């Protein structure tokens, strides 16, 4: 019974960290702390609201930390935790694979769509 419960809980965690926005946030924090605006500029297509949601979710799950620097105006930095860095290491090959094969995937999709049309 316990194994089944762990499998269900694992699925929930994979749903959280397995979406494209979360993986792109983690990837963009690979070189150290970044501010919200830096992340927003570096993640093509993400809305301000979606970035906020993903950052909160990743912080809640212990993947990143949020640090507020009390200066004027206040600065907020996001940084991977130790667990977040291991997630980055685990997902880097998947992200690299997608970049390597993007052109071939686009061609396969176009060929498929042409056959269906």
Short mmCIF file of C-alpha atoms in Angstrom, two decimals:
data_model
loop_
_atom_site.label_atom_id
_atom_site.label_comp_id
_atom_site.label_asym_id
_atom_site.label_seq_id
_atom_site.Cartn_x
_atom_site.Cartn_y
_atom_site.Cartn_z
CA UNK A 1 0.00 0.00 0.00
CA UNK A 2 2.81 2.40 0.84
CA UNK A 3 4.45 1.96 -2.58
CA UNK A 4 1.20 2.91 -4.29
CA UNK A 5 0.90 6.02 -2.13
CA UNK A 6 4.49 7.04 -2.94
CA UNK A 7 3.82 6.53 -6.67
CA UNK A 8 0.81 8.86 -6.49
CA UNK A 9 2.78 11.49 -4.59
CA UNK A 10 5.63 11.21 -7.11
CA UNK A 11 3.20 11.93 -9.95
CA UNK A 12 2.12 15.15 -8.22
CA UNK A 13 5.74 16.30 -7.89
CA UNK A 14 6.52 15.39 -11.51
CA UNK A 15 3.48 17.40 -12.63
CA UNK A 16 4.84 20.43 -10.79
CA UNK A 17 8.45 20.31 -11.96
CA UNK A 18 7.83 18.65 -15.32
CA UNK A 19 6.10 21.51 -17.08
CA UNK A 20 7.96 23.64 -19.59
CA UNK A 21 7.89 26.88 -17.61
CA UNK A 22 9.29 25.32 -14.45
CA UNK A 23 12.08 23.63 -16.39
CA UNK A 24 12.94 26.89 -18.15
CA UNK A 25 13.02 28.78 -14.83
CA UNK A 26 15.33 26.15 -13.36
CA UNK A 27 17.53 26.26 -16.45
CA UNK A 28 17.77 30.04 -16.33
CA UNK A 29 18.90 29.94 -12.70
CA UNK A 30 21.83 27.63 -13.54
CA UNK A 31 24.45 30.39 -13.31
CA UNK A 32 23.32 31.81 -10.00
CA UNK A 33 20.78 34.23 -8.59
CA UNK A 34 18.62 36.28 -10.96
CA UNK A 35 16.03 38.97 -10.54
CA UNK A 36 12.43 38.62 -11.72
CA UNK A 37 12.94 40.99 -14.65
CA UNK A 38 16.04 39.07 -15.79
CA UNK A 39 14.10 35.81 -15.73
CA UNK A 40 11.16 37.37 -17.56
CA UNK A 41 13.44 38.65 -20.34
CA UNK A 42 15.29 35.35 -20.68
CA UNK A 43 12.20 33.08 -20.91
CA UNK A 44 10.57 33.77 -24.24
CA UNK A 45 6.79 33.75 -24.16
CA UNK A 46 6.20 33.57 -20.40
CA UNK A 47 3.74 36.08 -19.00
CA UNK A 48 4.44 38.01 -15.82
CA UNK A 49 1.59 36.18 -14.09
CA UNK A 50 2.82 32.73 -15.17
CA UNK A 51 6.37 33.51 -14.04
CA UNK A 52 5.04 34.64 -10.66
CA UNK A 53 3.00 31.43 -10.30
CA UNK A 54 5.95 29.22 -11.25
CA UNK A 55 8.39 31.01 -8.96
CA UNK A 56 6.00 30.66 -6.01
CA UNK A 57 5.40 26.99 -6.78
CA UNK A 58 9.12 26.23 -7.10
CA UNK A 59 9.82 28.12 -3.88
CA UNK A 60 7.07 26.20 -2.07
CA UNK A 61 8.55 22.91 -3.27
CA UNK A 62 12.04 23.82 -2.09
CA UNK A 63 13.51 24.08 -5.60
CA UNK A 64 14.49 27.74 -5.28
CA UNK A 65 14.80 30.45 -2.67
CA UNK A 66 13.56 34.01 -2.83
CA UNK A 67 15.70 36.66 -1.14
CA UNK A 68 14.55 40.23 -0.61
CA UNK A 69 17.35 42.80 -0.33
CA UNK A 70 16.21 45.78 1.71
CA UNK A 71 17.54 48.59 -0.47
CA UNK A 72 15.70 51.33 -2.30
CA UNK A 73 14.03 50.14 -4.41
CA UNK A 74 13.95 46.61 -2.92
CA UNK A 75 15.67 43.88 -4.96
CA UNK A 76 14.38 40.32 -5.03
CA UNK A 77 16.64 37.50 -6.19
CA UNK A 78 15.76 33.91 -6.98
CA UNK A 79 18.34 31.14 -6.64
CA UNK A 80 18.32 27.36 -6.89
CA UNK A 81 18.57 25.39 -3.67
CA UNK A 82 20.76 22.29 -3.44
CA UNK A 83 17.71 20.24 -4.44
CA UNK A 84 17.04 22.66 -7.31
CA UNK A 85 20.59 22.21 -8.59
CA UNK A 86 20.10 18.43 -8.65
CA UNK A 87 16.87 18.98 -10.62
CA UNK A 88 18.82 21.16 -13.05
CA UNK A 89 21.40 18.39 -13.48
CA UNK A 90 18.68 15.80 -14.01
CA UNK A 91 16.75 17.84 -16.59
CA UNK A 92 19.67 19.37 -18.51
CA UNK A 93 19.95 16.38 -20.88
CA UNK A 94 16.24 16.63 -21.74
CA UNK A 95 16.51 20.35 -22.49
CA UNK A 96 19.68 19.79 -24.54
CA UNK A 97 17.95 16.98 -26.45
CA UNK A 98 15.02 19.26 -27.28
CA UNK A 99 17.31 22.00 -28.61
CA UNK A 100 19.32 19.49 -30.66
CA UNK A 101 16.23 17.95 -32.27
CA UNK A 102 13.95 20.97 -32.58
CA UNK A 103 14.43 21.33 -36.34
CA UNK A 104 13.77 17.63 -36.93
CA UNK A 105 10.66 17.74 -34.75
CA UNK A 106 9.36 20.75 -36.67
CA UNK A 107 9.96 18.91 -39.97
CA UNK A 108 8.25 15.76 -38.72
CA UNK A 109 5.23 17.77 -37.54
CA UNK A 110 4.97 19.59 -40.87
CA UNK A 111 5.17 16.29 -42.78
CA UNK A 112 2.55 14.71 -40.54
CA UNK A 113 0.21 17.70 -40.84
CA UNK A 114 0.61 17.67 -44.65
CA UNK A 115 -0.41 13.99 -44.77
CA UNK A 116 -3.45 14.68 -42.56
CA UNK A 117 -4.61 17.71 -44.52
#
